[in-house]
Short mmCIF file of C-alpha atoms in Angstrom, two decimals:
data_model
loop_
_atom_site.label_atom_id
_atom_site.label_comp_id
_atom_site.label_asym_id
_atom_site.label_seq_id
_atom_site.Cartn_x
_atom_site.Cartn_y
_atom_site.Cartn_z
CA MET A 1 -0.21 -0.15 0.04
CA GLU A 2 1.34 3.62 -1.01
CA LYS A 3 0.89 6.05 1.71
CA GLN A 4 -1.94 7.59 0.22
CA ASP A 5 -4.01 4.36 0.01
CA TRP A 6 -3.74 4.58 4.29
CA MET A 7 -4.49 7.86 4.50
CA ASN A 8 -7.67 7.70 2.18
CA LEU A 9 -8.88 5.32 4.83
CA GLN A 10 -9.53 8.50 7.13
CA SER A 11 -13.18 9.66 7.52
CA GLY A 12 -13.26 12.28 10.20
CA THR A 13 -12.67 11.06 13.55
CA ASP A 14 -13.03 7.24 12.18
CA VAL A 15 -11.03 4.80 9.81
CA ARG A 16 -13.71 3.90 6.81
CA GLY A 17 -12.91 2.15 3.83
CA THR A 18 -14.93 -0.99 1.57
CA ALA A 19 -14.58 -4.18 3.27
CA ILE A 20 -16.17 -6.28 0.77
CA ASP A 21 -15.64 -6.97 -3.18
CA GLY A 22 -18.18 -7.19 -5.98
CA VAL A 23 -20.00 -3.59 -5.86
CA ALA A 24 -18.83 -2.35 -9.27
CA GLY A 25 -16.67 0.64 -9.40
CA ASP A 26 -15.55 0.13 -5.05
CA PRO A 27 -12.66 -1.96 -4.72
CA VAL A 28 -11.60 -3.29 -1.64
CA THR A 29 -9.48 -0.71 0.35
CA LEU A 30 -10.14 -1.91 4.13
CA THR A 31 -7.59 -5.46 3.32
CA ASP A 32 -6.35 -7.37 5.61
CA GLU A 33 -3.30 -5.72 5.08
CA ALA A 34 -4.81 -2.54 6.28
CA VAL A 35 -6.24 -3.65 9.31
CA ARG A 36 -3.58 -5.36 10.68
CA GLY A 37 -0.99 -2.18 9.53
CA ILE A 38 -3.34 0.36 11.73
CA LEU A 39 -4.24 -1.96 15.16
CA ARG A 40 -0.21 -2.48 15.16
CA ALA A 41 0.58 1.27 14.78
CA TYR A 42 -2.43 2.17 17.14
CA CYS A 43 -0.70 -0.47 20.04
CA HIS A 44 2.87 0.69 19.10
CA GLY A 45 1.32 4.62 19.64
CA LEU A 46 -1.38 3.48 22.53
CA ALA A 47 1.75 1.81 24.82
CA GLN A 48 4.12 5.28 24.48
CA LYS A 49 1.09 7.50 25.57
CA LEU A 50 0.07 5.20 28.25
CA GLY A 51 4.07 4.63 29.70
CA LYS A 52 3.41 0.24 29.34
CA GLN A 53 4.89 -2.13 27.19
CA LYS A 54 1.64 -4.24 26.69
CA VAL A 55 -1.28 -2.54 26.68
CA THR A 56 -5.04 -4.67 26.74
CA ILE A 57 -7.57 -3.80 23.95
CA ALA A 58 -11.11 -4.27 23.48
CA VAL A 59 -12.88 -5.74 20.14
CA GLY A 60 -15.87 -5.18 19.58
CA HIS A 61 -18.06 -5.85 16.40
CA ASP A 62 -21.62 -4.93 14.52
CA SER A 63 -23.54 -6.70 12.46
CA ARG A 64 -21.89 -6.56 8.80
CA LEU A 65 -21.08 -9.30 7.16
CA SER A 66 -17.01 -8.27 7.02
CA ALA A 67 -16.83 -8.00 11.06
CA GLY A 68 -15.78 -12.06 11.19
CA ARG A 69 -12.54 -11.12 9.08
CA ILE A 70 -11.70 -7.62 10.27
CA VAL A 71 -12.10 -9.39 13.95
CA ALA A 72 -9.71 -12.10 13.54
CA CYS A 73 -7.00 -9.78 11.70
CA ALA A 74 -7.36 -7.06 14.38
CA ALA A 75 -7.10 -8.83 17.42
CA ASP A 76 -4.37 -11.29 15.61
CA ALA A 77 -2.50 -7.66 14.74
CA ILE A 78 -3.00 -7.01 18.59
CA ALA A 79 -2.22 -10.40 20.36
CA ASP A 80 1.45 -10.28 17.89
CA SER A 81 2.16 -6.86 19.52
CA GLY A 82 2.29 -8.66 22.41
CA CYS A 83 -0.99 -6.94 23.85
CA ASP A 84 -4.10 -8.45 25.22
CA VAL A 85 -7.14 -8.55 23.27
CA LEU A 86 -10.66 -8.78 25.07
CA LEU A 87 -13.58 -9.74 21.93
CA THR A 88 -16.91 -8.68 23.02
CA GLY A 89 -18.88 -10.22 20.30
CA LEU A 90 -21.55 -7.99 18.82
CA SER A 91 -21.53 -4.67 20.78
CA SER A 92 -22.73 -1.30 20.29
CA THR A 93 -20.44 1.66 19.53
CA PRO A 94 -21.59 3.51 22.84
CA SER A 95 -21.09 0.08 24.92
CA MET A 96 -17.31 -0.13 24.02
CA PHE A 97 -16.83 3.60 25.25
CA MET A 98 -18.77 2.36 28.77
CA LEU A 99 -16.36 -0.89 29.16
CA LEU A 100 -13.77 1.47 30.07
CA GLN A 101 -15.34 3.15 32.85
CA GLU A 102 -15.20 -0.28 34.52
CA SER A 103 -11.78 -0.41 36.42
CA ASP A 104 -12.15 -4.05 37.49
CA ILE A 105 -12.56 -4.96 33.26
CA GLY A 106 -9.44 -3.21 33.28
CA ALA A 107 -9.11 -2.29 29.30
CA ASP A 108 -6.89 0.49 28.16
CA ALA A 109 -8.88 1.22 25.29
CA SER A 110 -10.96 -0.45 23.20
CA VAL A 111 -12.09 -0.59 18.93
CA MET A 112 -15.63 -1.00 17.67
CA ILE A 113 -15.50 -2.37 14.01
CA THR A 114 -18.29 -0.77 12.29
CA ALA A 115 -19.63 1.62 9.23
CA SER A 116 -22.47 3.06 11.04
CA HIS A 117 -25.26 3.40 8.40
CA LEU A 118 -22.92 3.24 5.43
CA PRO A 119 -23.84 0.61 2.38
CA TYR A 120 -23.03 -3.21 3.22
CA GLN A 121 -19.56 -3.89 1.50
CA LYS A 122 -18.25 -0.76 4.22
CA ASN A 123 -16.77 -0.97 7.67
CA GLY A 124 -14.40 0.91 9.25
CA LEU A 125 -12.72 1.35 12.79
CA LYS A 126 -13.82 4.02 15.42
CA PHE A 127 -11.51 3.74 18.65
CA PHE A 128 -11.53 4.85 22.69
CA THR A 129 -9.20 5.13 25.18
CA LYS A 130 -10.98 6.08 28.70
CA GLU A 131 -11.17 10.16 27.71
CA GLY A 132 -13.13 9.21 24.80
CA GLY A 133 -12.61 9.24 20.86
CA PRO A 134 -9.71 10.47 18.84
CA GLU A 135 -9.54 13.96 17.04
CA GLY A 136 -9.01 13.89 13.19
CA LYS A 137 -5.51 14.70 13.54
CA ASP A 138 -5.14 11.56 15.67
CA ILE A 139 -6.92 9.38 13.44
CA ALA A 140 -4.31 10.95 10.45
CA ALA A 141 -1.17 10.42 12.54
CA LEU A 142 -2.63 6.82 13.37
CA LEU A 143 -2.46 6.45 9.43
CA ALA A 144 1.01 7.70 8.74
CA ALA A 145 2.22 5.72 11.28
CA ALA A 146 0.58 2.55 9.91
CA SER A 147 1.93 3.59 6.51
CA GLU A 148 5.82 3.69 8.04
CA GLY A 149 5.33 0.09 9.22
CA ARG A 150 5.02 1.36 13.09
CA ALA A 151 4.97 -1.72 15.58
CA LEU A 152 5.72 -3.47 18.90
CA SER A 153 8.14 -5.79 19.19
CA ALA A 154 6.80 -8.58 21.55
CA ALA A 155 8.98 -11.14 23.35
CA GLU A 156 5.74 -13.27 23.27
CA ARG A 157 1.96 -13.12 21.82
CA GLY A 158 -0.52 -11.69 24.22
CA SER A 159 -3.68 -13.03 25.19
CA VAL A 160 -7.23 -13.66 23.45
CA ARG A 161 -10.07 -13.87 25.90
CA GLU A 162 -13.94 -13.67 24.91
CA LEU A 163 -16.07 -11.28 27.27
CA ARG A 164 -19.36 -9.88 26.72
CA TYR A 165 -20.42 -6.91 27.93
CA ILE A 166 -23.53 -6.09 26.50
CA ASP A 167 -25.18 -7.46 29.31
CA ARG A 168 -23.33 -5.29 31.85
CA TYR A 169 -24.12 -2.10 29.40
CA ALA A 170 -27.81 -3.09 29.23
CA ALA A 171 -28.50 -4.06 32.98
CA GLY A 172 -26.76 -0.45 33.59
CA LEU A 173 -29.59 1.31 31.77
CA VAL A 174 -32.24 -0.80 33.49
CA ARG A 175 -30.84 0.15 36.72
CA PHE A 176 -30.89 3.90 35.93
CA VAL A 177 -34.82 3.65 35.00
CA ARG A 178 -35.32 1.89 38.26
CA GLU A 179 -33.43 4.53 40.08
CA LYS A 180 -35.36 7.42 37.66
CA THR A 181 -38.68 6.25 38.51
CA GLY A 182 -38.54 4.41 41.97
CA CYS A 183 -39.72 1.20 40.01
CA GLU A 184 -39.40 -2.01 39.38
CA LYS A 185 -41.32 -2.71 36.08
CA PRO A 186 -41.88 1.11 35.24
CA LEU A 187 -43.15 0.17 31.42
CA GLU A 188 -45.54 -2.56 32.78
CA GLY A 189 -48.53 -1.94 30.98
CA LYS A 190 -46.96 0.11 28.37
CA LYS A 191 -46.55 -1.34 24.40
CA VAL A 192 -42.93 -0.38 23.44
CA ILE A 193 -41.37 -1.56 20.50
CA VAL A 194 -38.22 -1.16 18.84
CA ASP A 195 -36.91 -1.68 14.62
CA ALA A 196 -33.31 -2.54 15.20
CA GLY A 197 -32.89 -2.53 11.38
CA ASN A 198 -30.60 -6.16 11.42
CA GLY A 199 -27.96 -4.23 13.35
CA ALA A 200 -26.48 -4.26 17.01
CA GLY A 201 -29.30 -2.60 18.73
CA GLY A 202 -31.31 -5.98 19.18
CA PHE A 203 -30.41 -6.49 22.75
CA TYR A 204 -32.42 -3.22 23.89
CA VAL A 205 -35.40 -5.32 23.41
CA ASP A 206 -34.43 -8.52 26.31
CA LYS A 207 -31.83 -6.63 27.97
CA VAL A 208 -33.71 -3.78 28.82
CA LEU A 209 -37.60 -3.41 27.88
CA ARG A 210 -38.63 -6.47 28.47
CA PRO A 211 -36.98 -6.30 32.19
CA LEU A 212 -38.47 -2.99 32.96
CA GLY A 213 -41.62 -4.62 32.09
CA ALA A 214 -43.04 -3.25 28.35
CA ASP A 215 -45.00 -5.42 25.81
CA THR A 216 -42.37 -5.28 23.32
CA GLU A 217 -44.71 -7.65 20.87
CA GLY A 218 -44.12 -6.20 17.29
CA SER A 219 -40.49 -4.95 17.54
CA ARG A 220 -38.29 -5.87 14.14
CA PHE A 221 -35.86 -6.84 12.28
CA LEU A 222 -33.88 -7.43 15.71
CA GLU A 223 -31.80 -10.22 14.22
CA PRO A 224 -28.00 -9.36 12.97
CA ASP A 225 -28.24 -9.11 9.23
CA GLY A 226 -25.16 -7.25 8.06
CA ARG A 227 -27.04 -7.65 4.54
CA PHE A 228 -29.52 -5.14 6.12
CA PRO A 229 -32.91 -6.35 4.05
CA ASN A 230 -35.40 -4.65 4.94
CA HIS A 231 -34.32 -1.09 5.64
CA ILE A 232 -30.90 0.75 6.22
CA PRO A 233 -30.37 1.06 9.52
CA ASN A 234 -30.17 4.74 9.99
CA PRO A 235 -33.04 7.18 11.94
CA GLU A 236 -32.32 10.09 9.07
CA ASP A 237 -33.73 7.66 6.26
CA LYS A 238 -37.43 8.24 5.43
CA GLY A 239 -37.95 4.46 4.68
CA ALA A 240 -36.64 3.87 7.97
CA MET A 241 -38.64 6.16 9.69
CA ARG A 242 -41.80 5.08 7.59
CA ALA A 243 -41.43 1.57 8.33
CA ILE A 244 -41.21 2.34 12.38
CA SER A 245 -44.18 4.50 12.58
CA SER A 246 -46.35 2.16 10.01
CA GLN A 247 -45.33 -0.47 12.55
CA VAL A 248 -46.40 1.58 15.44
CA LYS A 249 -49.67 2.02 14.11
CA ALA A 250 -50.35 -1.48 13.43
CA VAL A 251 -49.98 -2.90 16.48
CA GLY A 252 -50.85 0.17 19.06
CA ALA A 253 -47.89 0.40 20.29
CA ASP A 254 -47.44 3.16 22.93
CA PHE A 255 -43.66 4.43 21.78
CA GLY A 256 -41.30 3.34 18.63
CA ILE A 257 -37.76 2.78 18.17
CA ILE A 258 -35.49 2.94 15.69
CA PHE A 259 -31.79 2.66 16.35
CA ASP A 260 -28.94 2.68 13.23
CA THR A 261 -25.97 -0.21 12.94
CA ASP A 262 -23.65 0.11 15.53
CA VAL A 263 -26.68 2.39 18.15
CA ASP A 264 -24.73 5.35 18.84
CA ARG A 265 -27.96 7.09 17.22
CA ALA A 266 -31.69 6.93 17.56
CA GLY A 267 -34.99 8.07 16.50
CA ALA A 268 -38.61 7.41 18.11
CA VAL A 269 -42.34 7.67 17.41
CA ASP A 270 -45.14 8.50 19.36
CA ALA A 271 -48.29 6.59 19.78
CA GLU A 272 -49.79 8.20 17.02
CA GLY A 273 -46.94 7.28 14.55
CA GLU A 274 -46.30 10.72 15.19
CA GLU A 275 -42.13 10.65 14.21
CA ILE A 276 -40.01 12.02 16.70
CA ASN A 277 -36.63 12.45 15.01
CA ARG A 278 -34.29 15.62 13.81
CA ASN A 279 -35.80 19.05 15.15
CA ARG A 280 -38.66 16.92 17.36
CA LEU A 281 -36.01 14.65 19.20
CA ILE A 282 -33.74 17.26 19.85
CA ALA A 283 -37.09 19.01 21.53
CA LEU A 284 -38.00 16.34 23.63
CA ILE A 285 -35.16 15.54 25.53
CA SER A 286 -34.02 19.71 25.60
CA ALA A 287 -37.71 19.92 26.99
CA ILE A 288 -36.58 17.17 29.64
CA LEU A 289 -32.94 18.12 30.59
CA LEU A 290 -34.04 22.24 30.91
CA ALA A 291 -36.95 21.62 33.46
CA GLU A 292 -34.60 19.64 35.82
CA ARG A 293 -32.16 23.03 35.22
CA PRO A 294 -32.50 25.90 32.47
CA GLY A 295 -28.71 25.57 30.66
CA THR A 296 -27.33 25.75 27.18
CA ILE A 297 -28.67 23.33 24.27
CA VAL A 298 -25.86 22.94 21.42
CA THR A 299 -27.01 21.73 17.87
CA ASP A 300 -25.64 20.87 14.40
CA SER A 301 -26.12 24.08 11.70
CA VAL A 302 -29.50 22.94 10.63
CA THR A 303 -32.03 23.11 13.33
CA SER A 304 -35.57 25.21 12.91
CA ASP A 305 -35.79 28.52 14.11
CA GLY A 306 -38.69 26.83 15.81
CA LEU A 307 -36.80 24.81 17.52
CA ALA A 308 -34.85 27.83 18.84
CA ALA A 309 -38.10 29.88 19.79
CA PHE A 310 -38.79 26.16 21.55
CA ILE A 311 -35.66 26.25 23.58
CA ARG A 312 -36.00 29.79 24.50
CA GLY A 313 -39.82 29.13 25.90
CA ARG A 314 -38.33 26.48 28.34
CA GLY A 315 -35.45 28.65 30.03
CA GLY A 316 -32.90 27.55 27.65
CA ARG A 317 -30.46 29.43 24.97
CA HIS A 318 -30.14 27.66 21.90
CA CYS A 319 -26.09 27.18 20.46
CA ARG A 320 -26.89 26.13 16.77
CA TYR A 321 -23.03 25.10 15.96
CA LYS A 322 -20.93 23.37 13.10
CA ARG A 323 -22.60 20.23 11.81
CA GLY A 324 -20.52 16.96 12.68
CA TYR A 325 -21.37 15.39 16.14
CA ARG A 326 -17.94 15.71 17.23
CA ASN A 327 -18.20 19.49 16.83
CA VAL A 328 -20.76 19.82 18.77
CA ILE A 329 -19.67 17.96 21.53
CA ASP A 330 -16.36 19.64 21.44
CA LYS A 331 -18.32 23.21 21.80
CA ALA A 332 -21.03 21.85 24.10
CA LYS A 333 -17.53 20.74 26.57
CA GLU A 334 -15.96 24.18 25.62
CA LEU A 335 -18.57 25.79 26.81
CA ASN A 336 -19.06 23.85 30.49
CA ALA A 337 -15.28 24.59 30.44
CA ALA A 338 -15.95 28.21 30.87
CA GLY A 339 -18.98 27.83 33.26
CA GLU A 340 -21.51 27.91 31.32
CA TYR A 341 -23.85 24.52 31.74
CA ALA A 342 -24.59 22.83 28.65
CA PRO A 343 -26.04 19.84 29.06
CA LEU A 344 -26.80 18.51 25.72
CA ALA A 345 -24.96 18.41 22.13
CA ILE A 346 -27.36 16.95 19.13
CA GLU A 347 -27.58 16.80 15.53
CA THR A 348 -30.56 16.72 14.00
CA SER A 349 -28.73 12.74 12.55
CA GLY A 350 -29.78 11.80 16.09
CA HIS A 351 -26.32 11.94 17.66
CA ALA A 352 -27.31 12.87 21.12
CA ALA A 353 -24.39 13.43 23.58
CA LEU A 354 -25.20 14.31 27.13
CA LEU A 355 -23.05 15.58 29.86
CA GLU A 356 -25.10 13.06 32.32
CA ASN A 357 -23.39 10.12 30.08
CA TYR A 358 -19.51 11.16 29.72
CA PHE A 359 -21.20 13.01 26.21
CA LEU A 360 -20.74 10.06 24.65
CA ASP A 361 -23.42 9.83 21.66
CA ASP A 362 -25.39 6.96 22.86
CA GLY A 363 -28.60 6.61 20.73
CA ALA A 364 -29.85 3.55 23.68
CA TYR A 365 -29.22 5.86 26.31
CA LEU A 366 -31.16 9.00 24.74
CA VAL A 367 -34.11 7.32 24.37
CA THR A 368 -34.00 5.19 27.63
CA ARG A 369 -33.94 9.23 29.00
CA LEU A 370 -37.34 9.25 26.66
CA LEU A 371 -38.68 6.45 28.56
CA VAL A 372 -37.82 7.33 32.17
CA CYS A 373 -40.32 10.67 31.13
CA LEU A 374 -42.86 7.82 29.15
CA ALA A 375 -43.05 6.18 32.58
CA GLN A 376 -43.39 9.66 34.32
CA LEU A 377 -45.75 11.04 32.51
CA SER A 378 -48.21 7.91 31.94
CA LYS A 379 -49.11 8.42 35.67
CA GLU A 380 -50.30 11.97 34.89
CA GLY A 381 -52.52 10.52 32.62
CA LYS A 382 -50.22 12.20 29.63
CA ASP A 383 -47.91 11.40 26.91
CA ILE A 384 -44.80 11.95 25.58
CA SER A 385 -45.65 13.51 23.14
CA ASP A 386 -46.99 16.38 25.45
CA LEU A 387 -43.93 17.62 26.13
CA ILE A 388 -43.76 18.99 22.69
CA ALA A 389 -47.04 20.27 21.39
CA ASP A 390 -45.98 24.07 20.68
CA LEU A 391 -43.14 23.29 19.13
CA PRO A 392 -43.13 25.51 16.10
CA GLU A 393 -42.91 23.66 12.85
CA PRO A 394 -42.09 25.05 9.23
CA LYS A 395 -44.81 24.78 6.75
CA GLU A 396 -42.22 23.41 4.45
CA ALA A 397 -38.66 21.79 4.43
CA ALA A 398 -36.74 20.66 2.22
CA GLU A 399 -32.98 19.47 1.20
CA VAL A 400 -31.09 19.36 -1.97
CA ARG A 401 -27.86 18.19 -2.27
CA LEU A 402 -25.81 20.02 -5.15
CA GLY A 403 -22.36 18.23 -6.82
CA PHE A 404 -20.05 19.57 -8.92
CA THR A 405 -19.25 19.49 -12.47
CA ASP A 406 -16.65 18.30 -14.06
CA ALA A 407 -14.74 21.34 -13.84
CA GLY A 408 -15.64 22.31 -9.95
CA ARG A 409 -14.80 18.57 -8.94
CA ALA A 410 -11.51 18.10 -9.08
CA ASP A 411 -10.88 21.00 -6.53
CA PHE A 412 -14.25 21.36 -4.76
CA LYS A 413 -13.35 22.73 -1.48
CA ARG A 414 -11.82 25.41 -3.17
CA CYS A 415 -14.79 26.03 -5.43
CA GLY A 416 -17.47 25.53 -2.61
CA ALA A 417 -15.77 27.65 -0.15
CA ALA A 418 -15.42 30.31 -2.43
CA ALA A 419 -18.96 30.32 -3.86
CA ILE A 420 -20.08 30.22 0.18
CA GLU A 421 -18.12 33.28 1.00
CA ASP A 422 -18.87 35.50 -2.53
CA ILE A 423 -22.86 34.55 -1.26
CA ARG A 424 -22.22 35.59 2.21
CA ALA A 425 -20.77 39.51 0.90
CA ARG A 426 -23.29 39.84 -1.81
CA ILE A 427 -26.91 39.21 0.64
CA PRO A 428 -26.52 42.52 2.65
CA ALA A 429 -27.63 43.56 -0.89
CA GLN A 430 -30.25 41.27 -1.93
CA ALA A 431 -33.58 42.14 -1.03
CA GLY A 432 -36.05 40.39 1.49
CA ALA A 433 -32.79 38.42 2.52
CA SER A 434 -30.15 39.18 5.44
CA LEU A 435 -27.09 37.01 7.11
CA ALA A 436 -28.92 35.17 9.92
CA PRO A 437 -26.47 36.19 13.24
CA ASP A 438 -26.13 33.19 15.00
CA ASN A 439 -24.09 31.36 12.26
CA TYR A 440 -21.30 29.27 12.06
CA GLU A 441 -20.90 27.19 8.91
CA GLY A 442 -21.47 27.73 5.06
CA VAL A 443 -24.06 31.21 4.30
CA ARG A 444 -27.14 30.62 6.71
CA ILE A 445 -29.76 33.59 4.71
CA ASN A 446 -32.96 35.12 6.41
CA PHE A 447 -35.62 35.67 4.54
CA ASP A 448 -38.13 38.29 4.92
CA ARG A 449 -42.04 37.33 4.67
CA GLU A 450 -42.37 38.94 1.36
CA HIS A 451 -39.60 36.76 0.06
CA GLY A 452 -40.36 33.42 1.10
CA ASP A 453 -40.66 33.74 5.32
CA GLY A 454 -38.38 31.15 6.05
CA TRP A 455 -34.69 30.86 5.61
CA ALA A 456 -31.30 28.66 3.73
CA LEU A 457 -28.23 27.27 5.08
CA ILE A 458 -25.70 26.60 1.81
CA ARG A 459 -22.81 24.63 3.50
CA GLN A 460 -19.89 22.10 2.91
CA SER A 461 -20.44 19.02 3.30
CA LEU A 462 -17.35 16.95 5.69
CA HIS A 463 -16.19 14.13 3.35
CA GLU A 464 -17.94 14.68 -0.22
CA PRO A 465 -18.01 16.72 -2.86
CA ILE A 466 -21.61 18.18 -2.37
CA LEU A 467 -23.10 21.20 -0.94
CA PRO A 468 -26.11 20.49 0.93
CA VAL A 469 -28.47 23.49 0.54
CA ASN A 470 -31.59 23.36 3.53
CA PHE A 471 -34.52 25.93 3.68
CA GLU A 472 -37.62 26.11 5.39
CA SER A 473 -40.72 28.26 5.15
CA ASN A 474 -43.30 29.56 7.49
CA ALA A 475 -45.80 29.71 4.39
CA GLU A 476 -47.23 27.66 1.45
CA GLY A 477 -45.00 27.55 -1.54
CA GLY A 478 -42.34 30.19 0.57
CA CYS A 479 -40.14 26.77 -0.01
CA LEU A 480 -40.34 27.19 -3.71
CA GLN A 481 -39.81 30.46 -3.85
CA ILE A 482 -36.27 30.33 -1.73
CA ALA A 483 -35.50 27.96 -4.02
CA ARG A 484 -35.49 30.46 -6.64
CA ALA A 485 -34.20 32.96 -4.90
CA LEU A 486 -30.76 30.66 -4.05
CA CYS A 487 -31.18 29.55 -8.31
CA ALA A 488 -30.39 33.16 -8.77
CA LEU A 489 -27.95 33.50 -5.78
CA LEU A 490 -26.16 30.41 -6.94
CA ALA A 491 -25.99 31.18 -10.27
CA PRO A 492 -22.89 32.98 -11.20
CA TYR A 493 -21.11 29.52 -9.95
CA GLY A 494 -22.96 27.20 -12.28
CA GLY A 495 -19.67 25.77 -14.07
CA GLU A 496 -18.32 24.46 -11.45
CA ILE A 497 -21.26 23.86 -9.28
CA ASP A 498 -24.19 21.61 -10.61
CA LEU A 499 -27.36 23.03 -9.89
CA THR A 500 -29.61 20.98 -12.09
CA LYS A 501 -31.12 19.53 -8.65
CA LEU A 502 -31.88 22.88 -7.15
CA ARG A 503 -33.34 24.15 -10.38
CA GLN A 504 -35.58 21.10 -10.76
CA TYR A 505 -36.99 22.02 -7.53
CA ALA A 506 -37.58 25.67 -7.93
CA GLN A 507 -39.33 24.45 -11.81
CA ARG A 508 -42.19 22.96 -9.78
#
């Protein structure tokens, strides 16, 4: 492998690549050589950081088809480095961090083999120490070290043993709910169903909901299957949300839960089959936390103005920050370090991290927090959706993802950044438009009532040659009006940015 081949495996704060052959135009990049080299370099760097000659690393995986091969390669590389391995089997990403907080387990770090909601042929590696996950610069350094062949020299191989930690992790969630509600089976009489999308989240039914007394009949797609034959395990996916919504209505459930593949994200559905994701999910967990103590809610950049008003109405402050779950988590940590109480960092994607839970993005913990509220409200004859009944929601909302032309694709980051900066400079002269004051990413534009009555955000994708354009309106037909204004604003860049999808929307 050339150095660039190693570096191409970086995806933000994770390692990701193609792990299964057979998809046209998508050759395998997460090879045995790559996995072994990365894990050897990781052992080397971790031992140096901790001042140890030998470290213990836990290895877990989600339901992907390539998990067995990658686990075997990772475990062999760790043991060959003279380090000990704990194989945790089918696991959630959050559980791989939580096991590091258990002093009796004695693991120095963990590796989760997952590629979240990406297609079946993909896989990847997530890394944790007791302090949390790495920064993007740390992954770059790890891959550079792997390309150089960095490794520990060991006189003898390390040991390999099994530890099914997910049972202990789930028991901790059950204990948390019982402590919060003061009841052994607080969900007795409630039908709560789960759609795990054939990922790693099926454990939540048998190991959390049933011990708490819930009727889980009607839960679906709990069996791990890395082909994901029913739908993409992704709370952001419209088809996945329709699946859990229709199932809630079909079986008469009081609450529905959906997880992504590795359970670091979640969405929900209320008893009426109404989706609780994106702005509604943020509003719900914000209402719960702000009722306990006023503070600042940190979100990504595409949240609605109605959500901001909702948070203010609950005595909180809304900090709209950069997209990317690590960005919002780091911002919340920064605010707390400066003395500003910020209990929640959350993305519209479903990544939610709570101060009380190590700022770990944990879908299972998030929905467990919601279930505590569900149990408490049921005693008062109320439904959990009552908490967000006054959330102002836009009349219309849309997202258009713009690609780049052949002329712009080679240098898409520069082209996209230049267009965004130029539009920002031109907005003050645009009739009916103004720059949003609370914007950390891309260019967010407010439109007055005569010009669409809403807002738009043009930003760069974190990893792809795409400019996502989000827009919302409080008026019927407002999104169409905003889209036409955006077409005019972006027209000068039509040679580099492919405006086809935006123009198609504007011509409806």
